[in-house]
Amino acid sequence: MDNKKINVLHIVGGKINSGAYKGASLLIKDLNNYGIDTKILCEKHSPIFLNYVRKILDKIPKLFYPNREESSFSTGLVGYNFLNHPLYKKADIIHLNWVNNGFFNISMFDKINKPIVWTIRDMWPFTGGCHYSLSCNNFEIECGKCPQLKSQKSSKKLPT
């Protein structure tokens, strides 16, 4: 029997006082009790200046919607390249937690060569940008005419 511990890397886009980080920390504590080696990769592992730049870049597309609501909307177009980080290299499983705030570029999915578990902590993974859809269900058929962004343009229908 192999006694090798499973290594799980939790990727969290929030700060250490965020709800997602706290949730991941509680899970890590429990997993460690079962002999699973777990670590968190968050913005504290990236230079402060780059964290700031990524957060700003993630918000730039919203500037094209000057009448937008003040709500949580993330593009997922920028992020931290963690593929060369020692914690990623050591990990057997990648656990995505809340990955916004300019921390995770959606194109990273194609580059992660390990099994992924994703704890969905808000609606962003399936809305296309909104963290909470509020009363809008446009993302179910076609995303566009967004009440949060106050956009008037419809997008292509999603395949059914």
Coordinates of N, CA, C and O in Angstrom, one line a residue:
M1 N 0.8 -1.2 0.0 CA 0.0 0.0 0.0 C 0.9 1.2 0.0 O 1.8 1.3 0.7
D2 N 0.5 2.2 -0.8 CA 1.3 3.4 -0.9 C 0.8 4.4 0.1 O -0.4 4.7 0.3
N3 N 1.8 4.9 0.9 CA 1.4 5.9 2.0 C 1.6 7.3 1.6 O 1.6 8.2 2.4
K4 N 1.7 7.6 0.3 CA 1.9 8.9 -0.2 C 0.6 9.7 0.1 O -0.5 9.3 -0.2
K5 N 0.8 10.9 0.7 CA -0.3 11.8 0.9 C -0.8 12.5 -0.4 O 0.0 12.8 -1.2
I6 N -2.0 12.7 -0.5 CA -2.6 13.5 -1.6 C -2.3 14.9 -1.3 O -2.6 15.4 -0.1
N7 N -1.9 15.7 -2.3 CA -1.6 17.1 -2.1 C -2.7 17.9 -2.9 O -2.8 17.7 -4.1
V8 N -3.4 18.7 -2.1 CA -4.5 19.6 -2.7 C -4.1 21.0 -2.6 O -3.7 21.5 -1.5
L9 N -4.1 21.7 -3.7 CA -3.9 23.2 -3.7 C -5.2 23.9 -3.9 O -5.9 23.8 -4.9
H10 N -5.5 24.8 -2.9 CA -6.7 25.6 -2.9 C -6.3 26.9 -3.5 O -5.4 27.6 -3.0
I11 N -7.0 27.4 -4.6 CA -6.7 28.7 -5.2 C -7.8 29.6 -4.8 O -9.0 29.3 -5.1
V12 N -7.5 30.7 -4.1 CA -8.4 31.6 -3.6 C -8.1 33.0 -4.1 O -7.0 33.5 -3.8
G13 N -9.0 33.7 -4.7 CA -8.7 35.1 -5.2 C -8.9 36.2 -4.2 O -8.5 37.3 -4.4
G14 N -9.5 35.9 -3.1 CA -9.7 36.9 -2.1 C -8.6 37.0 -1.1 O -7.6 36.2 -1.1
K15 N -8.7 38.0 -0.3 CA -7.7 38.3 0.8 C -7.9 37.3 1.9 O -8.9 36.6 2.0
I16 N -6.9 37.3 2.8 CA -7.0 36.3 3.9 C -8.1 36.6 4.9 O -8.5 35.7 5.6
N17 N -8.7 37.7 4.8 CA -9.9 38.0 5.7 C -11.2 37.8 4.9 O -12.3 38.1 5.5
S18 N -11.1 37.3 3.7 CA -12.4 37.2 2.9 C -13.1 35.9 3.3 O -12.5 35.0 3.8
G19 N -14.4 35.9 2.9 CA -15.2 34.7 3.2 C -14.7 33.5 2.5 O -14.7 32.4 3.1
A20 N -14.3 33.6 1.3 CA -13.8 32.4 0.5 C -12.5 31.9 1.1 O -12.4 30.7 1.2
Y21 N -11.6 32.8 1.6 CA -10.4 32.3 2.2 C -10.7 31.6 3.5 O -10.2 30.5 3.8
K22 N -11.6 32.2 4.3 CA -12.0 31.5 5.6 C -12.7 30.2 5.3 O -12.4 29.2 6.0
G23 N -13.5 30.1 4.3 CA -14.1 28.8 3.9 C -13.1 27.8 3.5 O -13.2 26.6 4.0
A24 N -12.2 28.2 2.7 CA -11.1 27.3 2.3 C -10.3 26.9 3.5 O -9.9 25.7 3.6
S25 N -10.0 27.8 4.4 CA -9.2 27.5 5.6 C -9.9 26.4 6.5 O -9.2 25.5 7.0
L26 N -11.2 26.5 6.6 CA -11.9 25.5 7.4 C -11.9 24.1 6.7 O -11.7 23.1 7.4
L27 N -12.0 24.1 5.4 CA -11.9 22.9 4.7 C -10.5 22.3 4.8 O -10.4 21.1 5.0
I28 N -9.5 23.1 4.7 CA -8.2 22.6 4.8 C -7.9 22.0 6.2 O -7.3 20.9 6.3
K29 N -8.4 22.6 7.2 CA -8.3 22.1 8.5 C -8.9 20.7 8.6 O -8.2 19.7 9.1
D30 N -10.1 20.5 8.1 CA -10.7 19.2 8.1 C -10.0 18.2 7.2 O -9.8 17.0 7.6
L31 N -9.5 18.6 6.0 CA -8.8 17.7 5.2 C -7.5 17.2 5.8 O -7.1 16.1 5.7
N32 N -6.8 18.2 6.5 CA -5.6 17.8 7.1 C -5.8 16.8 8.2 O -5.0 15.9 8.5
N33 N -7.0 16.8 8.9 CA -7.3 15.8 9.9 C -7.4 14.4 9.3 O -7.3 13.4 10.0
Y34 N -7.7 14.4 8.0 CA -7.9 13.1 7.3 C -6.6 12.7 6.6 O -6.6 11.8 5.8
G35 N -5.5 13.4 6.9 CA -4.2 13.0 6.3 C -4.0 13.5 4.9 O -3.1 13.0 4.2
I36 N -4.8 14.5 4.4 CA -4.6 15.1 3.1 C -3.8 16.4 3.3 O -4.1 17.2 4.1
D37 N -2.7 16.5 2.5 CA -1.9 17.7 2.6 C -2.5 18.8 1.7 O -2.7 18.6 0.5
T38 N -2.8 19.9 2.4 CA -3.5 21.0 1.6 C -2.8 22.3 1.9 O -2.3 22.5 3.0
K39 N -2.8 23.1 0.9 CA -2.2 24.4 0.9 C -3.1 25.4 0.2 O -3.9 25.0 -0.6
I40 N -3.0 26.7 0.5 CA -3.7 27.8 -0.1 C -2.8 28.6 -1.0 O -1.7 29.0 -0.5
L41 N -3.2 28.9 -2.2 CA -2.5 29.9 -3.0 C -3.4 31.0 -3.2 O -4.5 30.9 -3.7
C42 N -3.0 32.2 -2.7 CA -3.8 33.4 -2.8 C -3.0 34.6 -3.2 O -1.8 34.4 -3.5
E43 N -3.6 35.8 -3.1 CA -2.8 36.9 -3.6 C -1.6 37.3 -2.7 O -0.7 38.0 -3.2
K44 N -1.5 36.7 -1.5 CA -0.3 37.0 -0.7 C 0.9 36.3 -1.3 O 2.1 36.6 -1.0
H45 N 0.7 35.4 -2.3 CA 1.8 34.7 -3.0 C 2.3 35.4 -4.2 O 3.1 34.9 -4.9
S46 N 1.7 36.5 -4.5 CA 2.0 37.3 -5.7 C 2.4 38.7 -5.3 O 1.9 39.2 -4.2
P47 N 3.3 39.4 -6.0 CA 3.7 40.7 -5.6 C 2.5 41.7 -5.5 O 1.6 41.6 -6.3
I48 N 2.5 42.5 -4.4 CA 1.4 43.4 -4.1 C 1.1 44.3 -5.4 O -0.1 44.5 -5.7
F49 N 2.1 44.8 -6.0 CA 1.9 45.7 -7.2 C 1.2 44.9 -8.3 O 0.2 45.5 -8.9
L50 N 1.6 43.7 -8.5 CA 0.9 42.9 -9.6 C -0.6 42.6 -9.2 O -1.5 42.6 -10.0
N51 N -0.8 42.4 -7.9 CA -2.2 42.2 -7.5 C -3.0 43.4 -7.8 O -4.2 43.3 -8.3
Y52 N -2.5 44.5 -7.5 CA -3.2 45.8 -7.7 C -3.5 46.0 -9.2 O -4.6 46.3 -9.6
V53 N -2.4 45.8 -10.1 CA -2.6 45.9 -11.5 C -3.6 45.0 -12.1 O -4.5 45.4 -12.9
R54 N -3.6 43.7 -11.6 CA -4.6 42.7 -12.1 C -6.0 43.2 -11.7 O -7.0 43.0 -12.5
K55 N -6.2 43.7 -10.5 CA -7.6 44.1 -10.1 C -8.0 45.3 -11.0 O -9.2 45.3 -11.4
I56 N -7.2 46.2 -11.3 CA -7.5 47.3 -12.2 C -7.8 46.8 -13.6 O -8.9 47.2 -14.2
L57 N -7.0 46.0 -14.1 CA -7.2 45.5 -15.5 C -8.5 44.7 -15.6 O -9.2 44.7 -16.6
D58 N -8.9 44.0 -14.5 CA -10.1 43.2 -14.5 C -11.3 44.1 -14.6 O -12.4 43.7 -15.1
K59 N -11.2 45.3 -14.1 CA -12.3 46.3 -14.0 C -12.4 47.1 -15.3 O -13.5 47.7 -15.5
I60 N -11.4 47.2 -16.1 CA -11.4 48.1 -17.3 C -12.6 47.8 -18.2 O -13.3 48.8 -18.6
P61 N -13.0 46.6 -18.5 CA -14.1 46.4 -19.4 C -15.4 47.0 -18.9 O -16.3 47.5 -19.7
K62 N -15.6 47.1 -17.6 CA -16.8 47.7 -17.0 C -16.8 49.2 -17.3 O -17.9 49.8 -17.3
L63 N -15.7 49.8 -17.6 CA -15.7 51.3 -17.8 C -16.4 51.6 -19.1 O -16.8 52.8 -19.3
F64 N -16.6 50.6 -20.0 CA -17.3 50.9 -21.3 C -18.9 51.0 -21.0 O -19.6 51.2 -21.9
Y65 N -19.3 50.8 -19.8 CA -20.7 50.8 -19.4 C -20.8 51.9 -18.3 O -20.9 51.6 -17.1
P66 N -20.8 53.2 -18.7 CA -20.8 54.3 -17.6 C -22.0 54.3 -16.8 O -22.0 54.9 -15.7
N67 N -23.1 53.8 -17.2 CA -24.4 53.8 -16.5 C -24.6 52.5 -15.6 O -25.7 52.3 -15.1
R68 N -23.6 51.7 -15.5 CA -23.7 50.4 -14.8 C -24.1 50.6 -13.4 O -23.8 51.6 -12.8
E69 N -24.7 49.5 -12.8 CA -25.0 49.5 -11.4 C -23.7 49.2 -10.7 O -22.7 48.6 -11.2
E70 N -23.6 49.6 -9.4 CA -22.5 49.2 -8.6 C -22.7 47.8 -8.1 O -23.4 47.6 -7.1
S71 N -22.2 46.8 -8.7 CA -22.4 45.5 -8.4 C -21.1 44.7 -8.7 O -20.2 45.2 -9.4
S72 N -21.0 43.5 -8.2 CA -19.9 42.7 -8.5 C -20.0 42.1 -9.9 O -20.9 41.3 -10.2
F73 N -19.0 42.4 -10.7 CA -18.9 41.8 -12.1 C -17.5 41.6 -12.4 O -16.7 42.6 -12.2
S74 N -17.1 40.4 -12.7 CA -15.7 40.1 -13.0 C -15.6 39.6 -14.4 O -16.4 38.8 -14.9
T75 N -14.5 39.9 -15.1 CA -14.3 39.5 -16.5 C -13.6 38.1 -16.6 O -13.8 37.4 -17.5
G76 N -12.7 37.9 -15.7 CA -11.9 36.6 -15.8 C -10.8 36.7 -16.9 O -10.3 35.7 -17.3
L77 N -10.5 37.9 -17.4 CA -9.6 38.1 -18.5 C -8.1 38.2 -18.1 O -7.3 38.1 -18.9
V78 N -7.9 38.5 -16.8 CA -6.5 38.6 -16.3 C -6.4 37.7 -15.1 O -7.4 37.3 -14.5
G79 N -5.2 37.4 -14.7 CA -5.0 36.5 -13.6 C -3.5 36.3 -13.3 O -2.6 36.6 -14.1
Y80 N -3.3 35.6 -12.3 CA -1.9 35.2 -11.8 C -1.6 33.9 -12.4 O -2.3 32.9 -12.3
N81 N -0.4 33.8 -13.1 CA 0.0 32.6 -13.7 C 0.7 31.7 -12.6 O 1.9 32.0 -12.3
F82 N 0.0 30.8 -12.0 CA 0.5 30.0 -10.9 C 1.2 28.7 -11.4 O 1.6 27.9 -10.5
L83 N 1.2 28.4 -12.7 CA 1.7 27.1 -13.2 C 3.1 26.8 -12.8 O 3.5 25.6 -12.7
N84 N 3.9 27.8 -12.6 CA 5.3 27.5 -12.2 C 5.5 27.7 -10.7 O 6.7 27.5 -10.2
H85 N 4.5 27.9 -10.0 CA 4.6 28.1 -8.5 C 4.9 26.7 -7.9 O 4.3 25.7 -8.3
P86 N 5.8 26.6 -6.9 CA 6.1 25.3 -6.3 C 4.8 24.6 -5.7 O 4.8 23.4 -5.7
L87 N 3.9 25.4 -5.2 CA 2.7 24.7 -4.6 C 1.9 24.1 -5.7 O 1.3 23.0 -5.5
Y88 N 1.8 24.7 -6.9 CA 1.1 24.1 -8.0 C 1.8 22.8 -8.5 O 1.2 21.8 -8.7
K89 N 3.1 22.9 -8.6 CA 3.9 21.7 -9.1 C 3.8 20.5 -8.1 O 3.7 19.4 -8.6
K90 N 3.7 20.8 -6.8 CA 3.6 19.7 -5.9 C 2.2 19.1 -5.8 O 2.0 18.0 -5.4
A91 N 1.2 19.9 -6.2 CA -0.2 19.5 -6.0 C -0.6 18.3 -6.9 O -0.2 18.2 -8.1
D92 N -1.5 17.5 -6.4 CA -2.1 16.4 -7.2 C -3.5 16.8 -7.7 O -3.9 16.4 -8.7
I93 N -4.2 17.7 -6.9 CA -5.5 18.2 -7.2 C -5.5 19.7 -7.0 O -5.0 20.2 -6.0
I94 N -6.2 20.4 -7.9 CA -6.4 21.8 -7.8 C -7.8 22.1 -7.4 O -8.8 21.6 -8.0
H95 N -8.0 22.8 -6.3 CA -9.3 23.1 -5.8 C -9.5 24.6 -6.0 O -8.9 25.4 -5.3
L96 N -10.4 25.0 -6.9 CA -10.7 26.4 -7.1 C -11.8 26.8 -6.1 O -12.8 26.1 -6.0
N97 N -11.5 27.9 -5.4 CA -12.5 28.5 -4.5 C -13.0 29.8 -5.2 O -13.3 29.7 -6.4
W98 N -13.2 30.8 -4.6 CA -13.5 32.1 -5.2 C -12.3 32.6 -5.9 O -11.3 32.9 -5.3
V99 N -12.3 32.7 -7.2 CA -11.1 33.0 -8.0 C -11.1 34.3 -8.7 O -10.3 34.5 -9.6
N100 N -12.0 35.3 -8.3 CA -12.1 36.5 -9.0 C -11.1 37.6 -8.5 O -10.1 37.2 -7.8
N101 N -11.4 38.8 -8.7 CA -10.6 39.9 -8.3 C -9.3 40.0 -9.0 O -8.3 40.4 -8.5
G102 N -9.3 39.6 -10.3 CA -8.1 39.6 -11.1 C -7.1 38.5 -10.8 O -6.0 38.6 -11.2
F103 N -7.6 37.5 -10.1 CA -6.6 36.5 -9.6 C -6.6 35.3 -10.6 O -5.5 34.6 -10.7
F104 N -7.7 35.0 -11.3 CA -7.7 33.8 -12.1 C -8.2 34.2 -13.5 O -9.3 34.7 -13.7
N105 N -7.3 33.9 -14.5 CA -7.7 34.1 -15.9 C -8.4 32.8 -16.4 O -7.8 31.7 -16.3
I106 N -9.5 33.0 -17.0 CA -10.4 31.9 -17.4 C -9.6 31.0 -18.4 O -9.9 29.8 -18.5
S107 N -8.7 31.6 -19.1 CA -7.9 30.7 -20.1 C -7.0 29.8 -19.4 O -6.4 28.9 -20.1
M108 N -6.8 29.9 -18.1 CA -5.9 29.0 -17.4 C -6.5 27.5 -17.4 O -5.7 26.6 -17.2
F109 N -7.8 27.4 -17.5 CA -8.4 26.1 -17.5 C -7.7 25.1 -18.5 O -7.5 24.0 -18.2
D110 N -7.4 25.7 -19.7 CA -6.7 24.8 -20.7 C -5.3 24.4 -20.3 O -4.8 23.5 -20.9
K111 N -4.7 25.1 -19.4 CA -3.3 24.9 -19.1 C -3.1 24.1 -17.8 O -2.1 23.5 -17.5
I112 N -4.2 23.9 -17.0 CA -4.1 23.1 -15.8 C -4.1 21.7 -16.2 O -5.1 21.2 -16.8
N113 N -3.1 21.0 -15.8 CA -3.0 19.5 -16.2 C -3.2 18.6 -15.0 O -2.6 17.5 -15.0
K114 N -4.0 19.0 -14.1 CA -4.3 18.2 -12.9 C -5.8 18.2 -12.7 O -6.5 19.1 -13.2
P115 N -6.3 17.2 -12.0 CA -7.8 17.2 -11.7 C -8.2 18.5 -11.0 O -7.4 19.0 -10.2
I116 N -9.4 19.0 -11.3 CA -9.9 20.3 -10.7 C -11.2 20.0 -10.0 O -12.1 19.3 -10.5
V117 N -11.2 20.5 -8.8 CA -12.5 20.6 -8.0 C -12.8 22.0 -7.9 O -11.9 22.9 -7.6
W118 N -14.0 22.4 -8.1 CA -14.4 23.8 -8.0 C -15.6 24.0 -7.0 O -16.7 23.5 -7.3
T119 N -15.3 24.7 -5.9 CA -16.4 25.1 -5.0 C -16.9 26.4 -5.5 O -16.3 27.4 -5.5
I120 N -18.2 26.4 -6.0 CA -18.8 27.6 -6.6 C -19.4 28.4 -5.4 O -20.4 28.0 -4.8
R121 N -18.8 29.5 -5.2 CA -19.2 30.3 -4.0 C -20.1 31.5 -4.4 O -20.6 32.2 -3.6
D122 N -20.3 31.7 -5.7 CA -21.3 32.7 -6.2 C -21.7 32.2 -7.6 O -21.3 31.1 -8.1
M123 N -22.4 33.0 -8.4 CA -22.9 32.6 -9.7 C -22.0 32.9 -10.8 O -22.3 32.6 -12.0
W124 N -20.8 33.5 -10.6 CA -19.9 33.9 -11.7 C -19.6 32.8 -12.6 O -19.5 33.1 -13.8
P125 N -19.3 31.6 -12.2 CA -18.9 30.6 -13.2 C -19.9 30.3 -14.3 O -19.5 29.8 -15.3
F126 N -21.1 30.6 -14.1 CA -22.1 30.3 -15.1 C -22.9 31.5 -15.6 O -23.7 31.3 -16.5
T127 N -22.6 32.7 -15.1 CA -23.3 33.9 -15.6 C -22.6 34.6 -16.7 O -23.1 35.4 -17.5
G128 N -21.3 34.5 -16.7 CA -20.5 35.2 -17.7 C -19.9 36.5 -17.2 O -19.2 37.2 -17.9
G129 N -20.1 36.8 -15.9 CA -19.5 38.0 -15.3 C -20.1 38.4 -14.0 O -19.4 38.9 -13.1
C130 N -21.4 38.3 -13.9 CA -22.1 38.7 -12.7 C -21.9 37.7 -11.6 O -21.9 36.5 -11.8
H131 N -21.6 38.2 -10.4 CA -21.4 37.3 -9.2 C -22.8 36.9 -8.7 O -22.9 35.7 -8.2
Y132 N -23.7 37.7 -8.8 CA -25.1 37.4 -8.5 C -26.0 37.9 -9.6 O -25.9 39.1 -9.9
S133 N -26.9 37.1 -10.1 CA -27.7 37.6 -11.2 C -28.9 38.5 -10.8 O -29.5 39.1 -11.6
L134 N -29.1 38.5 -9.5 CA -30.2 39.3 -8.9 C -31.5 38.8 -9.6 O -31.8 37.7 -9.6
S135 N -32.3 39.7 -10.3 CA -33.5 39.2 -10.9 C -33.3 38.9 -12.4 O -34.3 38.5 -13.0
C136 N -32.1 38.9 -12.9 CA -31.9 38.6 -14.3 C -31.6 37.2 -14.5 O -30.8 36.6 -13.8
N137 N -32.2 36.6 -15.5 CA -32.0 35.2 -15.9 C -31.5 35.1 -17.4 O -31.6 34.1 -18.0
N138 N -31.0 36.2 -17.9 CA -30.6 36.3 -19.3 C -29.5 35.2 -19.6 O -29.5 34.7 -20.7
F139 N -28.6 35.0 -18.7 CA -27.5 34.1 -18.9 C -28.0 32.6 -19.2 O -27.3 31.8 -19.8
E140 N -29.3 32.3 -18.9 CA -29.8 31.0 -19.2 C -30.0 30.7 -20.7 O -29.9 29.6 -21.1
I141 N -30.2 31.8 -21.4 CA -30.5 31.6 -22.9 C -29.5 32.4 -23.7 O -28.8 31.9 -24.5
E142 N -29.3 33.7 -23.4 CA -28.3 34.5 -24.1 C -28.0 35.6 -23.1 O -28.8 36.2 -22.5
C143 N -26.7 35.9 -23.0 CA -26.2 36.9 -22.1 C -26.2 38.2 -22.9 O -25.6 38.3 -24.0
G144 N -26.8 39.2 -22.4 CA -26.8 40.5 -23.1 C -27.9 41.3 -22.5 O -28.7 40.9 -21.6
K145 N -28.0 42.6 -22.9 CA -28.9 43.5 -22.3 C -28.9 43.4 -20.8 O -29.9 43.2 -20.1
C146 N -27.7 43.5 -20.3 CA -27.4 43.2 -18.9 C -27.9 44.4 -18.0 O -27.5 45.5 -18.2
P147 N -28.8 44.0 -17.1 CA -29.3 45.1 -16.2 C -28.2 45.6 -15.2 O -28.3 46.8 -14.8
Q148 N -27.2 44.9 -14.9 CA -26.2 45.3 -14.0 C -25.2 46.3 -14.8 O -24.8 47.3 -14.2
L149 N -24.9 45.9 -16.0 CA -24.0 46.8 -16.8 C -24.8 47.9 -17.5 O -24.2 48.9 -18.0
K150 N -26.1 47.8 -17.6 CA -27.0 48.7 -18.4 C -26.6 48.7 -19.9 O -26.6 49.7 -20.5
S151 N -26.3 47.5 -20.4 CA -25.9 47.3 -21.8 C -27.2 47.1 -22.6 O -28.2 46.5 -22.0
Q152 N -27.2 47.5 -23.8 CA -28.4 47.3 -24.7 C -28.2 46.2 -25.7 O -29.1 45.9 -26.5
K153 N -26.9 45.7 -25.8 CA -26.6 44.8 -26.9 C -26.9 43.4 -26.4 O -26.5 43.0 -25.3
S154 N -27.5 42.6 -27.3 CA -27.7 41.2 -27.1 C -26.5 40.4 -27.6 O -25.9 40.8 -28.6
S155 N -26.2 39.3 -26.9 CA -25.1 38.4 -27.4 C -25.8 37.3 -28.1 O -27.0 37.1 -28.2
K156 N -24.9 36.4 -28.7 CA -25.4 35.2 -29.4 C -26.1 34.3 -28.5 O -25.8 34.2 -27.3
K157 N -27.1 33.6 -29.0 CA -27.8 32.6 -28.1 C -26.8 31.5 -27.8 O -26.0 31.1 -28.6
L158 N -26.9 31.0 -26.6 CA -26.1 29.9 -26.2 C -26.6 28.6 -26.8 O -27.8 28.4 -27.0
P159 N -25.8 27.6 -27.1 CA -26.2 26.4 -27.6 C -27.1 25.6 -26.6 O -26.9 25.7 -25.4
T160 N -28.1 24.9 -27.1 CA -29.0 24.2 -26.2 C -28.8 22.7 -26.4 O -28.3 22.3 -27.4

